[in-house]
Amino acid sequence: MTKILENVRRELDRLELPDGGTVISRDMVRAMRLEGGEVRFVLEAPSPEMARRMEPLRAAAERAALSVEGVTSAQVALTAEAPEAPAPTLKVGRHPEGGSASIRPSGVKSILAVASGKGGVGKSTVASNLAVALARAGRRVGLLDADIHGPSQPRMMGVTDRAQSPDGKILTPLEAHGVKMMSIGLMIEEDRAVVWRGPMLMGALQQMMAQVDWGELDALLVDLPPGTGDVQLTLCQRAQPTGALVVSTPQDVALLDARKAIDMFNTLKTPVLGLIENMSMFHCPQCGYEAAIFGHGGVAAEAERLGLPLLGALPIDLDTRLGGDAGRPVALEDGAVSDAYARLAERLVQGGMA
């Protein structure tokens, strides 16, 4: 009996595969046995897709087995290696848990809320570039995209991979340009809308704060959505931010809403660390002409009126937009805008805020 099976294997070793080797040398034969004159065994393909293309090889294996003296019939089955089990997923978007318990990550020294009273002032651009500038300054930095209805940080940071949870409980942040980052945009398709009510927004923020392996960070920047809603309330009450950085353009309409954001932080007992004037001035790269497209100095005047520091005035230019669309923040490059972010980062570091 053993001799017959050895001869069957010898014949099978003549069956060459299109990509090299034989079914024997590639260790594809499983569970071979002989009962009377009947030989039975399994051909195991490396993948289900390959198994679907191996019917001619299966038939050839049967003919090879039948050619052996002492074999009266042969049955060969096709199977495939089981695909690897997908990594456990963590369902995001449930209602918050734990009442008023803290969701501040234990290894994070400073949480900086990057906020604005309205959309369109470049808050997310400031957050991504400031995170990169801090990383270039040698700080351990995280970036949390808390704008759940309109997550833009994956695009701005050039991250396309999906967030994974090895154990189904804790998410692993992705890294880009020296910054650890997390966003709801890393867990859903780019074009898919997040249609959630307030409790689910608060639950998602809780999970992205407390159920992410942030590790040890000098600063975690939280890119907040526009306005003064549930996400801001949850962050301030349950994560106890070190302080808020309020971003505004110089124009009066933007400053009206920036004042509301400042009032919200004061109400929630979150220190406002200072104001940032974005899109402060346009410098024409061709002729050197300077244009105050959105006005100039309005944020500085507001900061003086409120007794708050003006942390920085950031110019508007084409490279900033191109870098954001390409996933390579302008703070990575050399130039006037990158220098402005470097000065802002240095001020935060020197002030003990990052």
XYZ file of C-alpha atoms in Angstrom:
354
model
C 0.000 0.000 0.000
C 2.779 2.421 0.934
C 4.551 1.602 -2.341
C 1.432 2.494 -4.338
C 1.116 5.895 -2.600
C 4.805 6.578 -3.206
C 4.303 5.859 -6.889
C 1.262 8.162 -6.972
C 3.359 10.960 -5.466
C 6.078 10.294 -8.001
C 3.577 10.716 -10.839
C 2.129 13.853 -9.281
C 5.638 15.294 -9.065
C 5.592 15.372 -12.865
C 2.667 17.830 -12.911
C 4.337 21.191 -13.377
C 2.581 24.421 -12.413
C 2.480 27.447 -14.753
C 4.421 29.586 -12.257
C 6.999 26.920 -11.469
C 7.328 23.800 -9.352
C 4.982 20.836 -9.064
C 2.042 20.009 -6.826
C 4.467 17.958 -4.705
C 7.335 20.454 -4.507
C 4.841 23.225 -3.724
C 3.284 21.066 -0.963
C -0.231 21.243 -2.375
C -1.249 17.590 -1.809
C -3.231 16.918 1.364
C -4.897 13.910 3.070
C -3.811 11.224 0.588
C -5.099 7.743 1.416
C -5.655 4.394 -0.310
C -8.685 2.165 0.309
C -8.661 -1.023 -1.744
C -7.633 0.263 -5.149
C -9.126 3.758 -4.676
C -6.829 6.736 -4.086
C -8.243 9.922 -2.579
C -6.466 13.218 -1.877
C -6.949 16.982 -1.856
C -5.171 19.651 -3.871
C -4.936 22.791 -1.746
C -4.525 26.020 -3.738
C -2.838 29.093 -2.207
C -5.976 31.168 -2.703
C -9.654 30.754 -3.622
C -8.982 32.618 -6.855
C -6.278 30.160 -7.895
C -8.465 27.203 -6.931
C -11.064 28.389 -9.421
C -8.448 28.151 -12.187
C -7.092 24.729 -11.206
C -9.771 22.384 -12.573
C -7.540 21.219 -15.471
C -4.783 20.473 -12.967
C -7.202 18.525 -10.757
C -8.263 16.381 -13.718
C -4.609 15.811 -14.648
C -3.870 14.720 -11.072
C -6.642 12.120 -11.287
C -5.236 10.758 -14.543
C -1.736 10.646 -13.038
C -2.981 8.660 -10.048
C -4.898 6.227 -12.295
C -1.750 5.553 -14.295
C -0.142 3.895 -11.254
C -0.307 0.102 -11.111
C -2.690 -1.074 -8.379
C -4.917 2.039 -8.548
C -8.408 1.283 -9.837
C -10.011 4.674 -9.227
C -9.022 8.173 -8.087
C -10.888 11.037 -6.466
C -9.189 14.429 -6.225
C -10.858 17.394 -4.534
C -9.886 21.068 -4.857
C -9.734 23.396 -1.893
C -7.975 26.611 -0.949
C -6.196 28.005 2.067
C -8.589 29.896 4.301
C -8.055 33.641 3.926
C -6.602 35.436 6.922
C -9.273 36.562 9.319
C -9.798 40.318 9.012
C -8.514 42.433 11.832
C -11.194 43.062 14.434
C -13.060 46.280 13.769
C -14.137 48.840 16.316
C -17.593 50.208 15.705
C -17.416 53.984 15.864
C -20.416 56.212 16.367
C -22.183 54.808 19.387
C -23.611 56.799 22.256
C -21.117 58.066 24.840
C -20.433 55.999 27.925
C -19.056 56.644 31.373
C -21.092 59.696 32.313
C -18.736 62.577 33.051
C -15.600 60.419 33.488
C -12.417 61.792 31.924
C -11.517 60.686 28.396
C -8.149 62.448 28.413
C -5.409 60.028 27.243
C -2.997 59.361 30.086
C 0.183 59.709 28.015
C -0.674 63.119 26.530
C 0.900 66.129 28.240
C -0.991 68.895 26.442
C -4.295 68.935 24.537
C -4.723 71.948 22.273
C -8.170 72.592 20.812
C -7.861 74.299 17.421
C -11.170 76.089 16.990
C -13.082 78.686 15.028
C -16.561 80.064 15.302
C -17.276 79.472 11.623
C -16.100 77.387 8.692
C -13.943 78.620 5.856
C -11.230 80.333 7.887
C -8.617 77.607 7.301
C -8.778 76.053 10.765
C -7.994 72.527 9.524
C -5.122 73.846 7.410
C -3.716 75.574 10.488
C -4.112 72.416 12.582
C -2.315 70.122 10.118
C 0.532 72.536 9.422
C 0.984 73.417 13.079
C 1.167 69.704 13.945
C 3.862 69.214 11.309
C 5.764 72.318 12.488
C 5.728 71.039 16.063
C 6.981 67.634 14.907
C 9.796 69.346 12.980
C 10.645 71.178 16.196
C 11.223 67.809 17.878
C 7.925 67.438 19.716
C 5.924 64.206 19.912
C 2.672 65.246 18.281
C -0.779 63.808 17.650
C -3.558 65.213 15.475
C -7.198 64.300 16.121
C -9.658 65.277 13.409
C -12.808 65.905 15.454
C -14.699 67.480 12.546
C -16.761 64.327 12.178
C -19.225 65.631 9.603
C -16.447 67.019 7.402
C -13.168 65.207 8.103
C -10.411 66.705 5.956
C -7.211 65.740 7.751
C -6.690 62.410 5.925
C -6.509 64.317 2.639
C -4.412 67.153 4.050
C -1.946 64.752 5.690
C -1.817 62.394 2.702
C -3.139 59.339 4.571
C -5.172 56.784 2.626
C -4.869 53.645 4.799
C -7.730 52.598 7.033
C -7.438 52.686 10.821
C -7.119 49.224 12.371
C -8.004 47.773 15.756
C -5.855 44.694 16.492
C -8.069 43.602 19.382
C -11.414 45.186 18.482
C -11.063 47.542 21.453
C -8.199 49.964 20.796
C -7.499 51.766 17.511
C -3.965 52.190 16.222
C -3.329 55.748 14.987
C -1.739 56.251 11.596
C 1.423 58.296 11.168
C 2.289 60.917 8.574
C 5.097 63.487 8.473
C 6.093 62.613 12.041
C 2.555 63.083 13.390
C 0.234 60.444 14.824
C -3.282 61.017 13.567
C -6.843 59.758 13.878
C -9.970 60.778 11.999
C -13.410 59.366 11.292
C -12.253 59.738 7.685
C -9.843 56.831 8.282
C -12.779 54.531 9.037
C -15.273 55.363 6.294
C -15.150 55.829 2.539
C -14.049 59.313 1.479
C -17.352 60.163 -0.243
C -19.620 58.732 2.444
C -21.613 61.201 4.528
C -21.703 60.862 8.319
C -25.366 61.351 9.183
C -25.319 61.273 12.987
C -27.138 63.069 15.750
C -25.426 64.678 18.720
C -25.079 61.615 20.984
C -23.293 59.652 18.262
C -20.941 62.566 17.610
C -20.072 62.705 21.300
C -19.574 58.937 21.384
C -17.264 59.055 18.362
C -15.132 61.764 19.989
C -14.947 59.707 23.173
C -13.709 56.695 21.239
C -11.141 58.630 19.214
C -9.778 60.195 22.390
C -9.864 57.311 24.855
C -9.775 54.214 22.623
C -6.756 55.140 20.512
C -3.224 54.066 21.357
C -1.778 57.587 21.359
C 1.257 56.585 23.407
C 3.389 59.338 24.924
C 2.768 62.745 23.321
C 3.946 66.242 24.109
C 0.879 67.678 22.409
C -2.362 66.426 20.883
C -3.968 68.934 18.532
C -7.735 68.536 18.193
C -9.149 69.972 14.974
C -12.657 70.914 16.092
C -15.662 71.389 13.808
C -16.951 74.923 13.270
C -19.414 76.324 15.767
C -20.125 75.690 19.426
C -21.862 72.311 19.511
C -21.801 68.856 21.058
C -18.244 67.941 20.086
C -16.799 71.097 21.674
C -18.891 70.544 24.800
C -17.741 66.933 25.179
C -14.089 67.778 24.618
C -14.028 70.593 27.164
C -16.027 68.775 29.833
C -14.466 65.326 29.568
C -10.945 65.782 28.143
C -9.957 68.943 30.030
C -7.915 70.569 27.229
C -4.830 72.507 28.190
C -6.274 75.363 26.185
C -7.778 76.564 22.932
C -6.233 78.226 19.899
C -8.887 80.292 18.110
C -8.357 80.777 14.366
C -9.958 83.599 12.409
C -9.426 85.621 9.269
C -9.177 89.409 9.768
C -12.602 90.186 8.295
C -15.410 91.329 10.563
C -17.777 88.460 9.664
C -15.224 85.867 10.799
C -14.440 87.798 13.975
C -18.133 87.874 14.930
C -18.126 84.082 15.157
C -14.653 83.887 16.675
C -15.977 85.924 19.609
C -18.690 83.298 20.125
C -16.081 80.536 20.192
C -14.070 82.466 22.774
C -17.190 82.985 24.880
C -17.935 79.245 24.688
C -14.466 78.344 25.975
C -14.779 80.893 28.779
C -18.152 79.403 29.746
C -16.669 75.891 29.779
C -13.648 77.036 31.812
C -11.186 76.157 29.047
C -8.337 78.691 28.792
C -8.037 80.517 25.487
C -4.288 80.483 24.896
C -4.384 82.996 22.079
C -5.670 83.946 18.652
C -4.228 83.087 15.252
C -4.831 85.335 12.268
C -5.033 83.174 9.152
C -5.008 84.421 5.539
C -3.465 87.562 6.926
C -1.751 88.850 3.796
C -1.149 87.748 0.221
C 2.350 88.248 -1.188
C 2.419 88.090 -4.986
C 5.331 85.796 -5.948
C 5.654 87.514 -9.326
C 5.755 91.218 -8.502
C 6.048 91.324 -4.714
C 2.791 93.248 -4.274
C 1.044 92.692 -0.936
C -2.746 92.499 -0.797
C -4.890 92.279 2.341
C -7.572 90.122 0.704
C -9.544 89.615 3.923
C -8.449 92.819 5.578
C -5.489 93.044 7.888
C -4.925 93.402 11.606
C -8.494 92.631 12.674
C -7.479 89.609 14.756
C -4.602 91.513 16.340
C -6.989 94.292 17.360
C -9.467 91.762 18.751
C -6.725 90.008 20.729
C -5.642 93.311 22.229
C -9.235 94.179 23.118
C -9.691 90.833 24.895
C -6.290 90.852 26.542
C -5.244 87.712 24.690
C -1.966 87.089 22.866
C -1.840 87.118 19.080
C 0.084 83.888 18.550
C 0.767 84.338 14.871
C -0.268 85.916 11.566
C -0.226 83.381 8.734
C -0.144 84.531 5.104
C -2.304 83.133 2.318
C -0.592 81.660 -0.727
C -1.046 79.109 -3.475
C 1.458 76.605 -2.057
C -0.638 76.225 1.094
C -3.648 75.161 -0.935
C -1.630 72.894 -3.223
C 0.094 71.247 -0.261
C -3.219 70.592 1.469
C -4.732 69.002 -1.619
C -1.618 66.899 -2.243
C -1.311 65.634 1.337
C 2.000 67.384 1.906
C 1.508 70.323 4.299
C 3.373 73.474 3.367
C 5.063 73.448 6.786
C 7.249 70.611 5.476
C 8.835 72.885 2.893
C 11.034 75.976 3.036
C 9.581 79.433 2.548
C 7.722 82.282 4.170
C 4.619 80.288 5.131
C 6.649 77.411 6.573
C 8.702 79.932 8.561
C 5.492 81.475 9.937
C 4.327 78.069 11.173
C 7.768 77.362 12.631
C 7.588 80.617 14.618
C 4.086 79.732 15.835
C 5.257 76.286 16.915
C 8.259 77.742 18.680
C 6.051 80.184 20.571
C 3.866 77.332 21.806
C 6.902 75.320 22.857
C 8.539 78.242 24.637
C 5.258 79.050 26.369
C 4.999 75.481 27.712
C 1.817 74.862 25.718
C 3.340 72.135 23.528
